[in-house]
Amino acid sequence: MENVQQYKVEREPQETLAMDPMKFILWLFLVSIIMLFASQSSAYLVRRAEGNWLEFEMPRIFWYSTAVLVVSSAAMQWAYYSAKKDQFKQLKIAISITFVLGLAFLWMQFEGWRKLVDMNVYFVGNPSGSFFYVFTGLHGFHIISGLIVLLYSWIAAFKLQVHGKNLRRIQICVSYWHFLDILWLYLFAFLLTFN
């Protein structure tokens, strides 16, 4: 009888590691974005080495937009900490600031494109300009998707659906927003270094 009980204990299924399906989808999406920008970075370096490369100074507004995005990431982190502590007023303020700064970043990127046109750097005509528009445009597209994710969290925050016991939505939002911030810092440094 003792052997039977011992056998039952040894044969019980072990607990499997579980991951939230939405977080898993997010991480798959982030990996695909990394692969996209890694391939574009590689293509940039190969094409640059071939010659016929127009060098131009990055408009100053891209520096300012970088600062805006970093501040928005800090505001997003503030929103997350506020949600963990059930500080609903701070959560609403922080998530609203993040959203407004995300919109400001997009507007500044667009203004940066206008300044590039003023400098005769166009999407077509020289590969360096084309790559610059593609990099910033792809990132801008992902910022728009980040704003959509942020909007859902913003609505949930105002409905008091985001709190210390229900952090899933804001965790996904924070992870994606910080990722976009880090991605932009990489692109900004890459374009400054290799332009």
PDB file of C-alpha atoms in Angstrom:
ATOM      1  CA  MET A   1       0.000   0.000   0.000  1.00  0.00           C
ATOM      2  CA  GLU A   2       2.859   2.356   0.812  1.00  0.00           C
ATOM      3  CA  ASN A   3       4.406   1.746  -2.613  1.00  0.00           C
ATOM      4  CA  VAL A   4       1.118   2.598  -4.329  1.00  0.00           C
ATOM      5  CA  GLN A   5       0.864   5.936  -2.501  1.00  0.00           C
ATOM      6  CA  GLN A   6       4.503   6.713  -3.263  1.00  0.00           C
ATOM      7  CA  TYR A   7       3.907   5.891  -6.933  1.00  0.00           C
ATOM      8  CA  LYS A   8       0.883   8.200  -7.044  1.00  0.00           C
ATOM      9  CA  VAL A   9       2.893  11.069  -5.581  1.00  0.00           C
ATOM     10  CA  GLU A  10       5.730  10.548  -8.030  1.00  0.00           C
ATOM     11  CA  ARG A  11       3.414  10.293 -11.060  1.00  0.00           C
ATOM     12  CA  GLU A  12       1.352  13.436 -10.433  1.00  0.00           C
ATOM     13  CA  PRO A  13       1.695  15.871 -13.317  1.00  0.00           C
ATOM     14  CA  GLN A  14       4.125  18.681 -12.719  1.00  0.00           C
ATOM     15  CA  GLU A  15       2.966  22.234 -12.940  1.00  0.00           C
ATOM     16  CA  THR A  16       3.652  23.781 -16.324  1.00  0.00           C
ATOM     17  CA  LEU A  17       4.861  27.293 -16.868  1.00  0.00           C
ATOM     18  CA  ALA A  18       2.038  29.477 -18.064  1.00  0.00           C
ATOM     19  CA  MET A  19       2.219  32.823 -19.792  1.00  0.00           C
ATOM     20  CA  ASP A  20      -0.558  35.277 -20.398  1.00  0.00           C
ATOM     21  CA  PRO A  21      -1.565  34.824 -24.079  1.00  0.00           C
ATOM     22  CA  MET A  22      -1.747  38.591 -24.666  1.00  0.00           C
ATOM     23  CA  LYS A  23       1.733  39.113 -23.250  1.00  0.00           C
ATOM     24  CA  PHE A  24       3.012  36.239 -25.386  1.00  0.00           C
ATOM     25  CA  ILE A  25       1.514  37.850 -28.494  1.00  0.00           C
ATOM     26  CA  LEU A  26       3.115  41.153 -27.500  1.00  0.00           C
ATOM     27  CA  TRP A  27       6.556  39.536 -27.176  1.00  0.00           C
ATOM     28  CA  LEU A  28       6.162  37.820 -30.570  1.00  0.00           C
ATOM     29  CA  PHE A  29       5.208  41.183 -32.054  1.00  0.00           C
ATOM     30  CA  LEU A  30       8.233  42.876 -30.460  1.00  0.00           C
ATOM     31  CA  VAL A  31      10.557  40.201 -31.829  1.00  0.00           C
ATOM     32  CA  SER A  32       9.128  40.710 -35.326  1.00  0.00           C
ATOM     33  CA  ILE A  33       9.686  44.481 -35.029  1.00  0.00           C
ATOM     34  CA  ILE A  34      13.282  43.877 -33.915  1.00  0.00           C
ATOM     35  CA  MET A  35      13.832  41.621 -36.935  1.00  0.00           C
ATOM     36  CA  LEU A  36      12.324  44.246 -39.252  1.00  0.00           C
ATOM     37  CA  PHE A  37      14.580  47.026 -38.014  1.00  0.00           C
ATOM     38  CA  ALA A  38      17.640  44.752 -37.861  1.00  0.00           C
ATOM     39  CA  SER A  39      17.160  43.879 -41.535  1.00  0.00           C
ATOM     40  CA  GLN A  40      16.659  47.550 -42.421  1.00  0.00           C
ATOM     41  CA  SER A  41      19.791  48.525 -40.473  1.00  0.00           C
ATOM     42  CA  SER A  42      21.792  45.882 -42.288  1.00  0.00           C
ATOM     43  CA  ALA A  43      20.467  47.009 -45.677  1.00  0.00           C
ATOM     44  CA  TYR A  44      21.333  50.611 -44.762  1.00  0.00           C
ATOM     45  CA  LEU A  45      24.952  49.732 -43.970  1.00  0.00           C
ATOM     46  CA  VAL A  46      25.384  47.625 -47.121  1.00  0.00           C
ATOM     47  CA  ARG A  47      23.873  50.311 -49.364  1.00  0.00           C
ATOM     48  CA  ARG A  48      25.905  53.071 -47.702  1.00  0.00           C
ATOM     49  CA  ALA A  49      29.125  51.174 -48.396  1.00  0.00           C
ATOM     50  CA  GLU A  50      28.303  51.119 -52.120  1.00  0.00           C
ATOM     51  CA  GLY A  51      28.668  54.900 -52.423  1.00  0.00           C
ATOM     52  CA  ASN A  52      26.410  57.575 -54.001  1.00  0.00           C
ATOM     53  CA  TRP A  53      25.400  58.601 -50.493  1.00  0.00           C
ATOM     54  CA  LEU A  54      24.150  62.083 -49.670  1.00  0.00           C
ATOM     55  CA  GLU A  55      25.267  63.192 -46.233  1.00  0.00           C
ATOM     56  CA  PHE A  56      23.013  65.675 -44.475  1.00  0.00           C
ATOM     57  CA  GLU A  57      22.627  67.055 -40.993  1.00  0.00           C
ATOM     58  CA  MET A  58      19.660  65.718 -39.072  1.00  0.00           C
ATOM     59  CA  PRO A  59      17.228  68.571 -38.331  1.00  0.00           C
ATOM     60  CA  ARG A  60      17.325  69.715 -34.718  1.00  0.00           C
ATOM     61  CA  ILE A  61      13.636  68.881 -34.216  1.00  0.00           C
ATOM     62  CA  PHE A  62      14.534  65.170 -34.165  1.00  0.00           C
ATOM     63  CA  TRP A  63      16.619  65.863 -31.046  1.00  0.00           C
ATOM     64  CA  TYR A  64      13.635  67.548 -29.416  1.00  0.00           C
ATOM     65  CA  SER A  65      11.274  64.734 -30.413  1.00  0.00           C
ATOM     66  CA  THR A  66      13.687  62.260 -28.821  1.00  0.00           C
ATOM     67  CA  ALA A  67      13.497  64.163 -25.530  1.00  0.00           C
ATOM     68  CA  VAL A  68       9.693  64.218 -25.778  1.00  0.00           C
ATOM     69  CA  LEU A  69       9.572  60.441 -26.252  1.00  0.00           C
ATOM     70  CA  VAL A  70      11.888  59.824 -23.286  1.00  0.00           C
ATOM     71  CA  VAL A  71       9.683  62.019 -21.078  1.00  0.00           C
ATOM     72  CA  SER A  72       6.599  60.156 -22.329  1.00  0.00           C
ATOM     73  CA  SER A  73       8.218  56.886 -21.283  1.00  0.00           C
ATOM     74  CA  ALA A  74       8.823  58.309 -17.799  1.00  0.00           C
ATOM     75  CA  ALA A  75       5.163  59.371 -17.649  1.00  0.00           C
ATOM     76  CA  MET A  76       4.118  55.868 -18.723  1.00  0.00           C
ATOM     77  CA  GLN A  77       6.173  54.390 -15.892  1.00  0.00           C
ATOM     78  CA  TRP A  78       4.528  56.840 -13.489  1.00  0.00           C
ATOM     79  CA  ALA A  79       1.130  55.610 -14.753  1.00  0.00           C
ATOM     80  CA  TYR A  80       2.128  52.015 -14.062  1.00  0.00           C
ATOM     81  CA  TYR A  81       3.322  52.754 -10.514  1.00  0.00           C
ATOM     82  CA  SER A  82       0.140  54.741  -9.864  1.00  0.00           C
ATOM     83  CA  ALA A  83      -1.991  51.815 -11.060  1.00  0.00           C
ATOM     84  CA  LYS A  84      -0.108  49.405  -8.781  1.00  0.00           C
ATOM     85  CA  LYS A  85      -0.827  51.659  -5.794  1.00  0.00           C
ATOM     86  CA  ASP A  86      -4.451  52.357  -6.823  1.00  0.00           C
ATOM     87  CA  GLN A  87      -3.695  56.067  -7.158  1.00  0.00           C
ATOM     88  CA  PHE A  88      -6.373  56.683  -9.771  1.00  0.00           C
ATOM     89  CA  LYS A  89      -5.960  60.445 -10.088  1.00  0.00           C
ATOM     90  CA  GLN A  90      -2.212  60.140 -10.754  1.00  0.00           C
ATOM     91  CA  LEU A  91      -2.847  57.240 -13.133  1.00  0.00           C
ATOM     92  CA  LYS A  92      -5.248  59.327 -15.208  1.00  0.00           C
ATOM     93  CA  ILE A  93      -2.866  62.291 -15.267  1.00  0.00           C
ATOM     94  CA  ALA A  94       0.186  60.195 -16.157  1.00  0.00           C
ATOM     95  CA  ILE A  95      -1.497  58.197 -18.895  1.00  0.00           C
ATOM     96  CA  SER A  96      -2.964  61.405 -20.358  1.00  0.00           C
ATOM     97  CA  ILE A  97       0.485  63.036 -20.386  1.00  0.00           C
ATOM     98  CA  THR A  98       1.915  59.968 -22.127  1.00  0.00           C
ATOM     99  CA  PHE A  99      -0.769  60.121 -24.803  1.00  0.00           C
ATOM    100  CA  VAL A 100      -0.307  63.846 -25.444  1.00  0.00           C
ATOM    101  CA  LEU A 101       3.481  63.468 -25.617  1.00  0.00           C
ATOM    102  CA  GLY A 102       3.072  60.556 -28.051  1.00  0.00           C
ATOM    103  CA  LEU A 103       0.993  62.800 -30.313  1.00  0.00           C
ATOM    104  CA  ALA A 104       3.579  65.579 -29.917  1.00  0.00           C
ATOM    105  CA  PHE A 105       6.325  63.142 -30.951  1.00  0.00           C
ATOM    106  CA  LEU A 106       4.429  62.246 -34.138  1.00  0.00           C
ATOM    107  CA  TRP A 107       3.842  65.902 -34.968  1.00  0.00           C
ATOM    108  CA  MET A 108       7.544  66.660 -34.430  1.00  0.00           C
ATOM    109  CA  GLN A 109       8.536  63.776 -36.701  1.00  0.00           C
ATOM    110  CA  PHE A 110       6.274  65.162 -39.401  1.00  0.00           C
ATOM    111  CA  GLU A 111       7.813  68.618 -38.923  1.00  0.00           C
ATOM    112  CA  GLY A 112      11.226  66.965 -39.200  1.00  0.00           C
ATOM    113  CA  TRP A 113      10.211  65.568 -42.575  1.00  0.00           C
ATOM    114  CA  ARG A 114       9.154  69.054 -43.678  1.00  0.00           C
ATOM    115  CA  LYS A 115      12.557  70.382 -42.662  1.00  0.00           C
ATOM    116  CA  LEU A 116      14.233  67.588 -44.635  1.00  0.00           C
ATOM    117  CA  VAL A 117      12.266  68.642 -47.722  1.00  0.00           C
ATOM    118  CA  ASP A 118      13.419  72.244 -47.123  1.00  0.00           C
ATOM    119  CA  MET A 119      16.986  70.854 -47.135  1.00  0.00           C
ATOM    120  CA  ASN A 120      16.270  69.065 -50.472  1.00  0.00           C
ATOM    121  CA  VAL A 121      16.364  65.638 -48.843  1.00  0.00           C
ATOM    122  CA  TYR A 122      13.519  63.681 -50.382  1.00  0.00           C
ATOM    123  CA  PHE A 123      12.115  60.162 -50.123  1.00  0.00           C
ATOM    124  CA  VAL A 124      13.364  59.461 -53.653  1.00  0.00           C
ATOM    125  CA  GLY A 125      16.544  60.645 -55.278  1.00  0.00           C
ATOM    126  CA  ASN A 126      19.198  59.441 -52.867  1.00  0.00           C
ATOM    127  CA  PRO A 127      19.266  56.282 -50.748  1.00  0.00           C
ATOM    128  CA  SER A 128      20.317  58.099 -47.561  1.00  0.00           C
ATOM    129  CA  GLY A 129      17.164  60.215 -47.606  1.00  0.00           C
ATOM    130  CA  SER A 130      15.028  57.212 -48.531  1.00  0.00           C
ATOM    131  CA  PHE A 131      16.345  55.170 -45.622  1.00  0.00           C
ATOM    132  CA  PHE A 132      15.837  58.081 -43.229  1.00  0.00           C
ATOM    133  CA  TYR A 133      12.186  58.430 -44.247  1.00  0.00           C
ATOM    134  CA  VAL A 134      11.645  54.660 -44.075  1.00  0.00           C
ATOM    135  CA  PHE A 135      13.191  54.346 -40.598  1.00  0.00           C
ATOM    136  CA  THR A 136      11.290  57.291 -39.151  1.00  0.00           C
ATOM    137  CA  GLY A 137       8.085  56.372 -40.979  1.00  0.00           C
ATOM    138  CA  LEU A 138       8.109  52.765 -39.782  1.00  0.00           C
ATOM    139  CA  HIS A 139       8.767  53.909 -36.249  1.00  0.00           C
ATOM    140  CA  GLY A 140       6.005  56.502 -36.551  1.00  0.00           C
ATOM    141  CA  PHE A 141       3.612  53.765 -37.669  1.00  0.00           C
ATOM    142  CA  HIS A 142       4.505  51.762 -34.560  1.00  0.00           C
ATOM    143  CA  ILE A 143       4.005  54.858 -32.400  1.00  0.00           C
ATOM    144  CA  ILE A 144       0.488  55.137 -33.868  1.00  0.00           C
ATOM    145  CA  SER A 145      -0.156  51.508 -32.914  1.00  0.00           C
ATOM    146  CA  GLY A 146       1.259  52.297 -29.459  1.00  0.00           C
ATOM    147  CA  LEU A 147      -1.148  55.223 -29.141  1.00  0.00           C
ATOM    148  CA  ILE A 148      -4.038  52.884 -29.976  1.00  0.00           C
ATOM    149  CA  VAL A 149      -2.917  50.469 -27.237  1.00  0.00           C
ATOM    150  CA  LEU A 150      -2.480  53.454 -24.928  1.00  0.00           C
ATOM    151  CA  LEU A 151      -5.961  54.709 -25.763  1.00  0.00           C
ATOM    152  CA  TYR A 152      -7.492  51.408 -24.618  1.00  0.00           C
ATOM    153  CA  SER A 153      -5.572  51.665 -21.342  1.00  0.00           C
ATOM    154  CA  TRP A 154      -6.577  55.311 -20.992  1.00  0.00           C
ATOM    155  CA  ILE A 155     -10.268  54.453 -21.388  1.00  0.00           C
ATOM    156  CA  ALA A 156      -9.917  51.576 -18.913  1.00  0.00           C
ATOM    157  CA  ALA A 157      -8.146  53.880 -16.444  1.00  0.00           C
ATOM    158  CA  PHE A 158     -11.001  56.368 -16.574  1.00  0.00           C
ATOM    159  CA  LYS A 159     -13.474  53.522 -16.019  1.00  0.00           C
ATOM    160  CA  LEU A 160     -11.363  52.461 -12.996  1.00  0.00           C
ATOM    161  CA  GLN A 161     -10.669  49.075 -14.629  1.00  0.00           C
ATOM    162  CA  VAL A 162      -6.912  49.456 -14.166  1.00  0.00           C
ATOM    163  CA  HIS A 163      -5.792  48.980 -10.571  1.00  0.00           C
ATOM    164  CA  GLY A 164      -3.467  46.993  -8.342  1.00  0.00           C
ATOM    165  CA  LYS A 165      -5.396  43.757  -8.884  1.00  0.00           C
ATOM    166  CA  ASN A 166      -5.877  44.227 -12.625  1.00  0.00           C
ATOM    167  CA  LEU A 167      -2.578  45.365 -14.160  1.00  0.00           C
ATOM    168  CA  ARG A 168      -2.514  43.223 -17.313  1.00  0.00           C
ATOM    169  CA  ARG A 169      -3.647  45.957 -19.715  1.00  0.00           C
ATOM    170  CA  ILE A 170      -1.255  48.571 -18.361  1.00  0.00           C
ATOM    171  CA  GLN A 171       1.643  46.097 -18.199  1.00  0.00           C
ATOM    172  CA  ILE A 172       1.225  45.367 -21.906  1.00  0.00           C
ATOM    173  CA  CYS A 173       0.968  49.080 -22.631  1.00  0.00           C
ATOM    174  CA  VAL A 174       4.054  49.940 -20.565  1.00  0.00           C
ATOM    175  CA  SER A 175       6.122  47.177 -22.160  1.00  0.00           C
ATOM    176  CA  TYR A 176       5.184  48.258 -25.681  1.00  0.00           C
ATOM    177  CA  TRP A 177       5.687  51.964 -24.998  1.00  0.00           C
ATOM    178  CA  HIS A 178       9.116  51.463 -23.407  1.00  0.00           C
ATOM    179  CA  PHE A 179      10.069  49.207 -26.301  1.00  0.00           C
ATOM    180  CA  LEU A 180       9.140  51.948 -28.793  1.00  0.00           C
ATOM    181  CA  ASP A 181      11.194  54.430 -26.786  1.00  0.00           C
ATOM    182  CA  ILE A 182      14.244  52.142 -26.779  1.00  0.00           C
ATOM    183  CA  LEU A 183      13.760  51.416 -30.488  1.00  0.00           C
ATOM    184  CA  TRP A 184      13.727  55.136 -31.261  1.00  0.00           C
ATOM    185  CA  LEU A 185      16.866  55.734 -29.186  1.00  0.00           C
ATOM    186  CA  TYR A 186      18.578  52.987 -31.191  1.00  0.00           C
ATOM    187  CA  LEU A 187      17.404  54.448 -34.525  1.00  0.00           C
ATOM    188  CA  PHE A 188      18.364  57.965 -33.511  1.00  0.00           C
ATOM    189  CA  ALA A 189      21.871  56.896 -32.484  1.00  0.00           C
ATOM    190  CA  PHE A 190      22.218  54.722 -35.598  1.00  0.00           C
ATOM    191  CA  LEU A 191      21.197  57.540 -37.945  1.00  0.00           C
ATOM    192  CA  LEU A 192      23.463  60.018 -36.167  1.00  0.00           C
ATOM    193  CA  THR A 193      26.421  57.650 -36.341  1.00  0.00           C
ATOM    194  CA  PHE A 194      26.079  56.384 -39.888  1.00  0.00           C
ATOM    195  CA  ASN A 195      24.556  59.322 -41.745  1.00  0.00           C
TER     196      ASN A 195
END
